[in-house]
Coordinates of N, CA and C in Angstrom, one line a residue:
M1 N 68.7 -8.1 2.4 CA 67.3 -7.9 2.5 C 66.5 -9.2 2.5
A2 N 65.7 -9.4 3.5 CA 64.9 -10.7 3.7 C 63.9 -10.8 2.6
D3 N 63.6 -12.1 2.3 CA 62.5 -12.3 1.3 C 61.2 -11.8 1.8
G4 N 60.4 -11.2 0.9 CA 59.1 -10.8 1.3 C 58.1 -12.0 1.3
C5 N 56.9 -11.7 1.7 CA 55.9 -12.7 1.8 C 55.6 -13.3 0.4
G6 N 55.5 -12.5 -0.6 CA 55.2 -13.0 -2.0 C 56.3 -13.9 -2.5
T7 N 57.6 -13.5 -2.2 CA 58.7 -14.4 -2.6 C 58.7 -15.7 -2.0
K8 N 58.4 -15.7 -0.6 CA 58.3 -17.0 0.1 C 57.2 -17.9 -0.4
V9 N 56.1 -17.3 -0.7 CA 54.9 -18.1 -1.2 C 55.3 -18.7 -2.6
A10 N 55.9 -17.8 -3.4 CA 56.3 -18.2 -4.8 C 57.3 -19.4 -4.7
R11 N 58.2 -19.3 -3.8 CA 59.2 -20.4 -3.7 C 58.5 -21.7 -3.3
C12 N 57.6 -21.6 -2.3 CA 56.9 -22.8 -1.8 C 56.1 -23.5 -2.9
V13 N 55.3 -22.6 -3.6 CA 54.5 -23.1 -4.7 C 55.3 -23.7 -5.8
L14 N 56.4 -23.1 -6.2 CA 57.3 -23.6 -7.3 C 57.9 -24.9 -6.9
F15 N 58.3 -25.0 -5.6 CA 58.9 -26.3 -5.2 C 57.9 -27.4 -5.2
F16 N 56.7 -27.1 -4.8 CA 55.6 -28.1 -4.7 C 55.3 -28.6 -6.2
I17 N 55.1 -27.6 -7.1 CA 54.8 -28.0 -8.5 C 55.9 -28.8 -9.1
N18 N 57.2 -28.4 -8.8 CA 58.3 -29.2 -9.3 C 58.3 -30.6 -8.8
F19 N 57.8 -30.8 -7.6 CA 57.7 -32.2 -7.0 C 56.7 -33.0 -7.9
L20 N 55.5 -32.3 -8.2 CA 54.5 -33.0 -9.0 C 55.1 -33.3 -10.4
I21 N 55.9 -32.4 -11.0 CA 56.5 -32.6 -12.3 C 57.5 -33.8 -12.2
W22 N 58.2 -33.9 -11.1 CA 59.1 -35.0 -11.0 C 58.3 -36.3 -10.9
F23 N 57.2 -36.3 -10.2 CA 56.4 -37.5 -10.1 C 55.8 -37.9 -11.5
G24 N 55.4 -36.9 -12.3 CA 54.9 -37.1 -13.6 C 56.0 -37.6 -14.5
C25 N 57.2 -37.1 -14.4 CA 58.3 -37.6 -15.2 C 58.7 -39.1 -14.9
F26 N 58.6 -39.4 -13.6 CA 58.8 -40.8 -13.2 C 57.8 -41.7 -13.8
C27 N 56.5 -41.3 -13.9 CA 55.5 -42.1 -14.5 C 55.7 -42.2 -16.0
L28 N 56.2 -41.1 -16.7 CA 56.6 -41.2 -18.1 C 57.7 -42.2 -18.4
V29 N 58.7 -42.1 -17.6 CA 59.9 -43.0 -17.7 C 59.4 -44.5 -17.5
A30 N 58.6 -44.7 -16.4 CA 58.2 -46.0 -16.1 C 57.3 -46.6 -17.3
S31 N 56.4 -45.7 -17.8 CA 55.6 -46.1 -18.9 C 56.4 -46.5 -20.2
G32 N 57.4 -45.7 -20.4 CA 58.3 -45.9 -21.6 C 59.1 -47.2 -21.4
I33 N 59.6 -47.5 -20.2 CA 60.3 -48.7 -20.0 C 59.4 -49.9 -20.1
T34 N 58.2 -49.8 -19.6 CA 57.2 -50.9 -19.7 C 56.9 -51.2 -21.2
M35 N 56.7 -50.1 -22.0 CA 56.4 -50.3 -23.4 C 57.6 -50.9 -24.1
L36 N 58.8 -50.5 -23.7 CA 60.0 -51.0 -24.4 C 60.2 -52.5 -24.1
V37 N 59.9 -52.9 -22.9 CA 60.0 -54.3 -22.5 C 59.0 -55.1 -23.2
S38 N 57.8 -54.6 -23.3 CA 56.7 -55.4 -23.9 C 56.6 -55.2 -25.4
S39 N 57.5 -54.4 -26.0 CA 57.4 -54.1 -27.4 C 57.5 -55.4 -28.3
T40 N 58.2 -56.4 -27.8 CA 58.4 -57.6 -28.5 C 57.0 -58.3 -28.7
I41 N 56.1 -58.0 -27.8 CA 54.8 -58.7 -27.8 C 53.9 -58.0 -28.9
F42 N 53.9 -56.7 -28.8 CA 52.9 -56.0 -29.7 C 53.4 -55.5 -31.0
E43 N 54.8 -55.6 -31.2 CA 55.3 -55.1 -32.5 C 54.8 -56.0 -33.6
S44 N 54.3 -57.2 -33.3 CA 53.8 -58.2 -34.3 C 52.6 -57.7 -35.0
I45 N 51.8 -56.8 -34.4 CA 50.5 -56.4 -35.0 C 50.6 -55.0 -35.6
F46 N 51.8 -54.5 -35.7 CA 52.0 -53.2 -36.4 C 52.9 -53.5 -37.7
A47 N 52.4 -52.9 -38.8 CA 53.2 -53.0 -40.0 C 54.6 -52.4 -39.9
E48 N 54.6 -51.3 -39.1 CA 55.9 -50.6 -38.9 C 56.2 -50.6 -37.4
D49 N 57.4 -50.8 -37.1 CA 57.9 -50.9 -35.7 C 57.8 -49.6 -35.0
K50 N 56.7 -49.2 -34.4 CA 56.5 -47.8 -33.9 C 56.6 -47.8 -32.3
I51 N 56.4 -48.9 -31.7 CA 56.3 -49.0 -30.2 C 57.7 -48.6 -29.6
P52 N 58.8 -49.2 -30.0 CA 60.1 -48.7 -29.4 C 60.4 -47.2 -29.6
A53 N 60.0 -46.7 -30.7 CA 60.2 -45.2 -30.9 C 59.3 -44.4 -30.0
I54 N 58.1 -44.8 -29.8 CA 57.2 -44.2 -28.8 C 57.7 -44.3 -27.4
A55 N 58.2 -45.5 -27.1 CA 58.8 -45.7 -25.7 C 60.0 -44.9 -25.5
A56 N 60.9 -44.8 -26.5 CA 62.1 -44.0 -26.4 C 61.7 -42.5 -26.2
F57 N 60.7 -42.1 -26.9 CA 60.3 -40.7 -26.8 C 59.8 -40.4 -25.3
L58 N 59.0 -41.3 -24.8 CA 58.5 -41.1 -23.4 C 59.7 -41.1 -22.4
I59 N 60.6 -42.0 -22.6 CA 61.8 -42.0 -21.7 C 62.6 -40.8 -21.8
M60 N 62.8 -40.3 -23.0 CA 63.5 -39.0 -23.3 C 62.9 -37.8 -22.6
I61 N 61.5 -37.7 -22.8 CA 60.8 -36.6 -22.2 C 60.8 -36.7 -20.7
G62 N 60.7 -37.9 -20.2 CA 60.7 -38.1 -18.7 C 62.1 -37.7 -18.1
G63 N 63.1 -38.2 -18.8 CA 64.5 -37.9 -18.3 C 64.8 -36.4 -18.4
F64 N 64.4 -35.8 -19.5 CA 64.6 -34.3 -19.6 C 63.8 -33.6 -18.6
G65 N 62.6 -34.1 -18.2 CA 61.8 -33.4 -17.2 C 62.5 -33.5 -15.8
F66 N 63.2 -34.6 -15.6 CA 64.0 -34.7 -14.3 C 65.0 -33.6 -14.2
I67 N 65.7 -33.3 -15.3 CA 66.7 -32.3 -15.4 C 66.1 -30.9 -15.1
V68 N 64.9 -30.7 -15.8 CA 64.2 -29.4 -15.6 C 63.8 -29.3 -14.1
G69 N 63.2 -30.3 -13.6 CA 62.8 -30.2 -12.2 C 63.9 -30.0 -11.2
F70 N 65.1 -30.7 -11.5 CA 66.2 -30.5 -10.6 C 66.8 -29.1 -10.6
S71 N 66.9 -28.5 -11.8 CA 67.4 -27.1 -11.9 C 66.4 -26.2 -11.2
G72 N 65.1 -26.5 -11.3 CA 64.1 -25.6 -10.6 C 64.2 -25.7 -9.1
C73 N 64.3 -26.9 -8.6 CA 64.4 -27.1 -7.2 C 65.7 -26.5 -6.6
C74 N 66.8 -26.7 -7.3 CA 68.0 -26.2 -6.8 C 68.0 -24.7 -6.9
G75 N 67.4 -24.1 -7.9 CA 67.3 -22.7 -8.0 C 66.5 -22.1 -6.9
V76 N 65.4 -22.7 -6.6 CA 64.5 -22.3 -5.5 C 65.2 -22.3 -4.1
L77 N 65.9 -23.4 -3.9 CA 66.6 -23.6 -2.6 C 67.8 -22.7 -2.4
T78 N 68.5 -22.4 -3.5 CA 69.7 -21.6 -3.4 C 69.6 -20.2 -3.8
N79 N 68.4 -19.8 -4.3 CA 68.2 -18.5 -4.8 C 69.2 -18.1 -5.9
N80 N 69.5 -19.2 -6.7 CA 70.5 -19.0 -7.8 C 69.8 -18.5 -9.1
T81 N 70.1 -17.3 -9.5 CA 69.4 -16.7 -10.6 C 69.7 -17.5 -11.9
C82 N 70.9 -18.0 -12.0 CA 71.4 -18.7 -13.2 C 70.5 -20.0 -13.4
L83 N 70.3 -20.7 -12.3 CA 69.5 -22.0 -12.3 C 68.1 -21.7 -12.6
L84 N 67.6 -20.6 -12.0 CA 66.2 -20.2 -12.3 C 66.0 -19.8 -13.7
K85 N 66.9 -19.1 -14.3 CA 66.8 -18.7 -15.7 C 66.9 -20.0 -16.6
T86 N 67.8 -20.9 -16.2 CA 67.9 -22.1 -17.0 C 66.6 -22.9 -16.9
Y87 N 66.0 -22.9 -15.7 CA 64.7 -23.6 -15.5 C 63.7 -23.1 -16.4
V88 N 63.6 -21.7 -16.5 CA 62.6 -21.1 -17.4 C 62.8 -21.5 -18.9
V89 N 64.0 -21.5 -19.3 CA 64.3 -21.8 -20.7 C 64.0 -23.3 -21.0
L90 N 64.4 -24.2 -20.1 CA 64.1 -25.6 -20.3 C 62.6 -25.9 -20.2
M91 N 61.9 -25.3 -19.3 CA 60.5 -25.5 -19.2 C 59.8 -25.0 -20.5
F92 N 60.3 -23.9 -21.0 CA 59.7 -23.4 -22.3 C 59.9 -24.5 -23.4
V93 N 61.1 -25.1 -23.4 CA 61.3 -26.1 -24.4 C 60.4 -27.3 -24.2
V94 N 60.1 -27.7 -22.9 CA 59.2 -28.8 -22.6 C 57.8 -28.5 -23.1
V95 N 57.4 -27.3 -22.8 CA 56.0 -26.9 -23.2 C 55.9 -27.0 -24.7
L96 N 56.9 -26.4 -25.5 CA 56.8 -26.5 -26.9 C 56.8 -28.0 -27.4
G97 N 57.6 -28.8 -26.7 CA 57.7 -30.2 -27.1 C 56.3 -30.9 -26.9
E98 N 55.6 -30.6 -25.8 CA 54.3 -31.2 -25.5 C 53.3 -30.7 -26.6
I99 N 53.3 -29.4 -26.9 CA 52.4 -28.9 -28.0 C 52.7 -29.6 -29.3
V100 N 53.9 -29.7 -29.7 CA 54.3 -30.4 -30.9 C 53.9 -31.9 -30.9
G101 N 54.2 -32.5 -29.8 CA 53.8 -33.9 -29.6 C 52.4 -34.2 -29.7
G102 N 51.6 -33.3 -29.1 CA 50.1 -33.4 -29.2 C 49.6 -33.3 -30.6
A103 N 50.2 -32.3 -31.3 CA 49.8 -32.1 -32.7 C 50.2 -33.3 -33.6
L104 N 51.4 -33.8 -33.4 CA 51.8 -35.0 -34.2 C 50.9 -36.2 -33.9
L105 N 50.5 -36.3 -32.6 CA 49.6 -37.4 -32.3 C 48.3 -37.4 -33.1
L106 N 47.8 -36.2 -33.2 CA 46.5 -36.0 -34.0 C 46.8 -36.3 -35.5
V107 N 47.9 -35.8 -35.9 CA 48.2 -35.9 -37.4 C 48.4 -37.3 -37.8
Y108 N 49.2 -38.1 -36.9 CA 49.6 -39.4 -37.3 C 48.7 -40.5 -36.7
K109 N 47.5 -40.1 -36.1 CA 46.6 -41.1 -35.6 C 46.1 -42.1 -36.6
D110 N 45.7 -41.5 -37.8 CA 45.2 -42.4 -38.9 C 46.3 -43.3 -39.4
E111 N 47.6 -42.8 -39.4 CA 48.7 -43.6 -39.9 C 48.9 -44.8 -39.0
V112 N 48.8 -44.5 -37.7 CA 49.0 -45.6 -36.7 C 47.9 -46.7 -36.9
E113 N 46.7 -46.2 -37.1 CA 45.5 -47.1 -37.3 C 45.7 -47.9 -38.5
A114 N 46.2 -47.3 -39.6 CA 46.4 -48.1 -40.9 C 47.5 -49.1 -40.7
S115 N 48.6 -48.7 -39.9 CA 49.7 -49.6 -39.7 C 49.2 -50.8 -38.9
M116 N 48.3 -50.6 -37.9 CA 47.8 -51.6 -37.1 C 46.9 -52.6 -37.9
T117 N 46.1 -52.0 -38.8 CA 45.2 -52.8 -39.6 C 46.0 -53.7 -40.5
E118 N 47.0 -53.2 -41.1 CA 47.8 -54.0 -42.0 C 48.6 -55.1 -41.2
G119 N 49.2 -54.7 -40.1 CA 50.1 -55.6 -39.4 C 49.2 -56.7 -38.7
M120 N 48.1 -56.3 -38.1 CA 47.3 -57.3 -37.4 C 46.6 -58.3 -38.4
T121 N 46.2 -57.8 -39.6 CA 45.7 -58.6 -40.6 C 46.7 -59.7 -41.1
D122 N 47.9 -59.3 -41.3 CA 49.0 -60.2 -41.7 C 49.3 -61.2 -40.6
A123 N 49.3 -60.7 -39.4 CA 49.6 -61.6 -38.2 C 48.5 -62.7 -38.1
I124 N 47.2 -62.3 -38.3 CA 46.2 -63.3 -38.2 C 46.2 -64.3 -39.4
K125 N 46.5 -63.8 -40.6 CA 46.5 -64.7 -41.7 C 47.7 -65.7 -41.8
Y126 N 48.8 -65.2 -41.4 CA 50.1 -65.9 -41.6 C 50.8 -66.4 -40.4
D127 N 50.6 -65.7 -39.2 CA 51.4 -66.0 -38.1 C 50.6 -66.6 -36.9
Y128 N 49.3 -66.3 -36.8 CA 48.5 -66.7 -35.7 C 48.5 -68.3 -35.6
G129 N 48.9 -68.8 -34.4 CA 49.0 -70.2 -34.2 C 50.4 -70.8 -34.6
L130 N 51.2 -70.0 -35.3 CA 52.5 -70.5 -35.7 C 53.6 -69.8 -34.9
I131 N 53.5 -68.5 -34.7 CA 54.5 -67.7 -34.0 C 53.9 -67.2 -32.7
D132 N 54.6 -67.6 -31.6 CA 54.0 -67.3 -30.3 C 53.8 -65.8 -30.0
A133 N 54.8 -65.0 -30.4 CA 54.6 -63.5 -30.2 C 53.4 -62.9 -30.9
A134 N 53.2 -63.3 -32.1 CA 52.0 -62.8 -32.9 C 50.7 -63.3 -32.3
T135 N 50.7 -64.6 -31.9 CA 49.5 -65.2 -31.3 C 49.2 -64.5 -30.0
E136 N 50.2 -64.3 -29.2 CA 49.9 -63.6 -27.9 C 49.4 -62.2 -28.0
A137 N 50.0 -61.5 -29.0 CA 49.6 -60.1 -29.2 C 48.2 -60.0 -29.7
V138 N 47.8 -60.8 -30.6 CA 46.4 -60.8 -31.1 C 45.5 -61.2 -30.0
D139 N 45.8 -62.3 -29.2 CA 45.0 -62.7 -28.1 C 44.7 -61.6 -27.1
V140 N 45.8 -60.9 -26.8 CA 45.7 -59.9 -25.8 C 44.7 -58.8 -26.2
F141 N 44.8 -58.3 -27.5 CA 43.9 -57.3 -28.0 C 42.5 -57.8 -28.0
Q142 N 42.3 -59.1 -28.5 CA 40.9 -59.6 -28.6 C 40.3 -59.8 -27.2
Y143 N 41.1 -60.2 -26.2 CA 40.6 -60.4 -24.9 C 40.3 -59.1 -24.2
V144 N 41.2 -58.2 -24.3 CA 41.0 -56.9 -23.5 C 39.9 -56.1 -24.1
F145 N 39.9 -56.0 -25.5 CA 38.9 -55.1 -26.1 C 37.6 -55.8 -26.6
E146 N 37.6 -57.1 -26.3 CA 36.4 -57.9 -26.6 C 36.1 -57.7 -28.1
C147 N 37.0 -58.1 -29.0 CA 36.9 -57.9 -30.4 C 37.4 -59.2 -31.1
C148 N 37.3 -59.2 -32.4 CA 37.8 -60.4 -33.1 C 38.3 -60.0 -34.5
G149 N 39.5 -60.3 -34.8 CA 40.1 -59.9 -36.1 C 40.6 -58.5 -36.1
A150 N 41.2 -58.1 -37.2 CA 41.6 -56.7 -37.3 C 40.4 -55.8 -37.6
K151 N 39.7 -56.1 -38.8 CA 38.5 -55.4 -39.1 C 37.2 -56.0 -38.6
D152 N 37.2 -57.4 -38.7 CA 36.1 -58.2 -38.2 C 36.5 -59.6 -38.2
P153 N 35.7 -60.6 -37.8 CA 36.1 -62.0 -37.7 C 36.4 -62.6 -39.1
I154 N 35.9 -61.9 -40.2 CA 36.2 -62.5 -41.5 C 37.7 -62.5 -41.8
D155 N 38.5 -61.7 -41.1 CA 39.9 -61.7 -41.3 C 40.5 -63.1 -41.2
Y156 N 39.8 -64.0 -40.4 CA 40.4 -65.4 -40.2 C 40.1 -66.3 -41.4
V157 N 39.3 -65.8 -42.4 CA 39.1 -66.7 -43.6 C 40.4 -66.8 -44.3
G158 N 40.8 -68.1 -44.6 CA 42.0 -68.3 -45.4 C 43.2 -68.3 -44.5
S159 N 43.1 -68.2 -43.2 CA 44.2 -68.1 -42.3 C 44.8 -69.5 -42.0
H160 N 46.0 -69.5 -41.5 CA 46.6 -70.8 -41.1 C 45.7 -71.4 -40.0
F161 N 45.2 -70.6 -39.1 CA 44.4 -71.0 -38.0 C 43.2 -71.8 -38.5
R162 N 42.5 -71.3 -39.5 CA 41.3 -71.9 -40.1 C 41.7 -73.2 -40.8
M163 N 42.8 -73.2 -41.5 CA 43.3 -74.4 -42.2 C 43.5 -75.6 -41.2
V164 N 44.0 -75.3 -40.0 CA 44.3 -76.3 -39.0 C 43.0 -76.7 -38.2
N165 N 42.2 -75.7 -37.8 CA 41.1 -75.9 -36.9 C 39.7 -76.0 -37.5
G166 N 39.6 -75.7 -38.8 CA 38.3 -75.8 -39.4 C 37.8 -74.6 -40.1
P167 N 36.9 -74.6 -41.0 CA 36.5 -73.5 -41.8 C 35.7 -72.4 -41.1
A168 N 35.2 -72.7 -39.9 CA 34.4 -71.7 -39.2 C 35.1 -71.4 -37.8
A169 N 36.2 -72.0 -37.6 CA 36.9 -71.8 -36.2 C 37.4 -70.4 -36.0
L170 N 37.3 -70.0 -34.7 CA 37.9 -68.8 -34.3 C 38.6 -69.0 -33.0
P171 N 39.6 -68.2 -32.6 CA 40.3 -68.3 -31.4 C 39.3 -68.2 -30.2
D172 N 39.7 -68.8 -29.1 CA 38.8 -68.7 -27.9 C 38.6 -67.3 -27.4
T173 N 39.7 -66.4 -27.7 CA 39.6 -65.0 -27.3 C 38.6 -64.2 -28.1
C174 N 38.0 -64.8 -29.1 CA 37.0 -64.1 -30.0 C 35.6 -64.3 -29.4
C175 N 35.5 -65.1 -28.3 CA 34.2 -65.4 -27.7 C 34.2 -65.0 -26.2
L176 N 33.0 -64.8 -25.6 CA 33.0 -64.5 -24.2 C 33.6 -65.7 -23.4
E177 N 34.1 -65.3 -22.2 CA 34.6 -66.3 -21.3 C 33.6 -67.3 -20.9
G178 N 34.0 -68.6 -20.7 CA 33.0 -69.6 -20.2 C 32.8 -70.7 -21.2
I179 N 33.1 -70.4 -22.5 CA 32.9 -71.5 -23.5 C 34.0 -72.6 -23.3
D180 N 33.7 -73.7 -23.8 CA 34.7 -74.8 -23.8 C 35.8 -74.4 -24.8
P181 N 37.1 -74.7 -24.3 CA 38.2 -74.4 -25.2 C 38.1 -75.1 -26.6
G182 N 38.4 -74.3 -27.6 CA 38.4 -74.9 -29.0 C 37.0 -74.9 -29.6
T183 N 36.0 -74.4 -29.0 CA 34.6 -74.5 -29.5 C 34.1 -73.1 -30.1
C184 N 34.9 -72.1 -30.0 CA 34.5 -70.8 -30.5 C 34.5 -70.8 -32.1
T185 N 33.3 -70.4 -32.6 CA 33.2 -70.4 -34.1 C 32.5 -69.1 -34.5
R186 N 32.3 -68.9 -35.8 CA 31.6 -67.7 -36.3 C 30.2 -67.7 -35.8
F187 N 29.6 -68.8 -35.5 CA 28.2 -68.9 -35.1 C 28.0 -69.2 -33.6
T188 N 29.0 -69.1 -32.8 CA 28.9 -69.3 -31.4 C 28.2 -68.1 -30.8
P189 N 27.1 -68.4 -29.9 CA 26.5 -67.2 -29.2 C 27.6 -66.5 -28.3
G190 N 27.6 -65.3 -28.4 CA 28.6 -64.5 -27.6 C 29.9 -64.2 -28.3
V191 N 30.0 -64.5 -29.6 CA 31.2 -64.2 -30.4 C 31.3 -62.7 -30.6
F192 N 32.5 -62.2 -30.6 CA 32.7 -60.8 -30.8 C 32.7 -60.5 -32.3
N193 N 31.8 -59.6 -32.8 CA 31.6 -59.3 -34.2 C 32.4 -58.1 -34.6
E194 N 32.9 -57.3 -33.7 CA 33.6 -56.1 -34.0 C 35.1 -56.4 -34.1
G195 N 35.7 -55.7 -35.1 CA 37.2 -55.8 -35.2 C 37.9 -55.0 -34.2
C196 N 39.2 -55.5 -33.9 CA 40.0 -54.8 -32.9 C 40.4 -53.4 -33.3
V197 N 40.7 -53.2 -34.5 CA 41.2 -51.9 -35.0 C 40.1 -50.8 -34.8
P198 N 38.8 -51.0 -35.2 CA 37.8 -50.0 -35.0 C 37.5 -49.8 -33.5
V199 N 37.5 -50.9 -32.7 CA 37.2 -50.8 -31.3 C 38.3 -50.0 -30.6
T200 N 39.6 -50.3 -31.0 CA 40.7 -49.6 -30.4 C 40.7 -48.1 -30.8
A201 N 40.4 -47.8 -32.1 CA 40.3 -46.5 -32.5 C 39.2 -45.7 -31.8
A202 N 38.1 -46.3 -31.6 CA 37.0 -45.7 -30.9 C 37.4 -45.4 -29.5
S203 N 38.1 -46.3 -28.8 CA 38.6 -46.1 -27.5 C 39.5 -45.0 -27.4
I204 N 40.4 -44.8 -28.4 CA 41.4 -43.7 -28.4 C 40.7 -42.4 -28.6
E205 N 39.7 -42.4 -29.5 CA 39.0 -41.2 -29.8 C 38.2 -40.7 -28.5
D206 N 37.6 -41.7 -27.8 CA 36.9 -41.4 -26.6 C 37.8 -40.8 -25.5
S207 N 39.1 -41.1 -25.6 CA 40.0 -40.7 -24.6 C 40.7 -39.3 -25.0
I208 N 40.5 -38.9 -26.2 CA 41.2 -37.7 -26.7 C 40.8 -36.5 -25.9
M209 N 39.5 -36.3 -25.5 CA 39.1 -35.2 -24.8 C 39.7 -35.2 -23.4
I210 N 39.7 -36.4 -22.7 CA 40.3 -36.5 -21.4 C 41.8 -36.1 -21.5
V211 N 42.5 -36.7 -22.4 CA 44.0 -36.5 -22.6 C 44.2 -35.0 -22.9
G212 N 43.4 -34.4 -23.7 CA 43.5 -33.0 -24.0 C 43.3 -32.1 -22.8
L213 N 42.3 -32.4 -22.0 CA 42.1 -31.6 -20.8 C 43.3 -31.8 -19.8
M214 N 43.8 -33.0 -19.7 CA 45.0 -33.3 -18.8 C 46.2 -32.5 -19.3
C215 N 46.4 -32.5 -20.7 CA 47.6 -31.8 -21.2 C 47.4 -30.3 -21.0
F216 N 46.2 -29.8 -21.1 CA 46.0 -28.4 -20.9 C 46.3 -28.0 -19.4
A217 N 45.9 -28.9 -18.5 CA 46.2 -28.7 -17.1 C 47.7 -28.7 -16.8
V218 N 48.4 -29.7 -17.4 CA 49.8 -29.8 -17.2 C 50.5 -28.5 -17.7
I219 N 50.2 -28.1 -19.0 CA 50.8 -27.0 -19.6 C 50.5 -25.7 -18.8
S220 N 49.3 -25.6 -18.2 CA 48.9 -24.5 -17.4 C 49.8 -24.4 -16.2
L221 N 50.1 -25.6 -15.5 CA 50.9 -25.6 -14.4 C 52.4 -25.2 -14.7
Q222 N 52.8 -25.7 -15.9 CA 54.2 -25.4 -16.3 C 54.3 -23.9 -16.6
V223 N 53.3 -23.3 -17.2 CA 53.3 -21.8 -17.5 C 53.4 -21.1 -16.1
I224 N 52.6 -21.6 -15.1 CA 52.7 -21.0 -13.8 C 54.1 -21.1 -13.2
T225 N 54.7 -22.2 -13.3 CA 56.0 -22.4 -12.8 C 57.0 -21.5 -13.5
M226 N 56.9 -21.3 -14.8 CA 57.7 -20.4 -15.5 C 57.6 -18.9 -15.0
S227 N 56.3 -18.6 -14.8 CA 56.0 -17.2 -14.3 C 56.6 -17.0 -12.9
L228 N 56.4 -18.0 -12.0 CA 57.0 -17.9 -10.6 C 58.5 -17.9 -10.7
A229 N 59.1 -18.7 -11.5 CA 60.6 -18.7 -11.6 C 61.1 -17.3 -12.1
C230 N 60.4 -16.7 -13.1 CA 60.7 -15.4 -13.5 C 60.6 -14.4 -12.4
Y231 N 59.5 -14.5 -11.6 CA 59.3 -13.6 -10.5 C 60.4 -13.7 -9.5
L232 N 60.8 -15.0 -9.2 CA 61.9 -15.2 -8.2 C 63.2 -14.7 -8.6
F233 N 63.6 -14.9 -9.9 CA 65.0 -14.5 -10.2 C 65.0 -12.9 -10.4
I234 N 63.9 -12.3 -10.7 CA 63.8 -10.9 -10.6 C 63.9 -10.4 -9.2
S235 N 63.2 -11.0 -8.3 CA 63.2 -10.7 -6.9 C 64.6 -10.8 -6.3
V236 N 65.3 -12.0 -6.7 CA 66.6 -12.2 -6.2 C 67.6 -11.1 -6.7
G237 N 67.4 -10.8 -8.0 CA 68.3 -9.7 -8.5 C 68.0 -8.4 -7.8
D238 N 66.8 -8.0 -7.5 CA 66.5 -6.8 -6.8 C 67.1 -6.8 -5.4
S239 N 67.0 -8.0 -4.8 CA 67.5 -8.1 -3.4 C 69.0 -7.9 -3.4
A240 N 69.7 -8.5 -4.4 CA 71.1 -8.3 -4.5 C 71.5 -6.9 -4.8
N241 N 70.8 -6.2 -5.7 CA 71.1 -4.8 -6.0 C 70.9 -3.9 -4.7
Y242 N 69.8 -4.3 -4.0 CA 69.5 -3.5 -2.8 C 70.6 -3.6 -1.7
A243 N 71.1 -4.9 -1.6 CA 72.1 -5.2 -0.6 C 73.4 -4.5 -1.0
Y244 N 73.7 -4.5 -2.3 CA 74.9 -3.9 -2.9 C 74.9 -2.4 -2.6
K245 N 73.8 -1.7 -2.9 CA 73.7 -0.3 -2.7 C 73.8 0.1 -1.2
N246 N 73.2 -0.7 -0.3 CA 73.3 -0.4 1.1 C 74.8 -0.6 1.6
F247 N 75.4 -1.7 1.1 CA 76.8 -1.9 1.5 C 77.7 -0.8 1.0
S248 N 77.4 -0.3 -0.2 CA 78.3 0.8 -0.7 C 78.0 2.0 0.0

């Protein structure tokens, strides 16, 4: 029995969405590898070493997504009901994992913020100007987010950097570009008065709505693929039964 129009459309749509899922998984794996490679830079500003764990989670989810997409594409191309059923089960696991991951992100957001506050404060007071990794990590945050210190520029009071450079000195990354190197102080026009932790937290909170909408869209697509896969393996089963009865 030849495939009906609905079955053909379902196969095409499912194959296309699986291609998008593969691309998304590639982005996850690439992001995880990038985070893992750069973790030696940013681990200095966290009290707990969380970046490698986050990177490993992204790589794991991305790799698992490749397996899911592969089983879905193979099932679509071969009309294999076993692969299609496997695809539905694995996709259900992925959806559950995404929901749990999103919930954990919201639950532990404050913990990550506290870890960053403690780690960055210690890095500024004891390591900035002494340890290259800590200095680079703090400079990157201050430059990118246009901030100074963990909570505010007062974090540099009593630091090794102040002991070496003067009681009002601040790193060049605490001021707007264009100043002479080594001249940034607490009183320099254009000094950043906001701390990096509040600025970063505000940036994350501003992105939560966008991330939430994206997650909703992705989960919706995955639910659609599960429905299409169910439709396909039911159709394949009906076709097989029809052919068996006619042959008999």
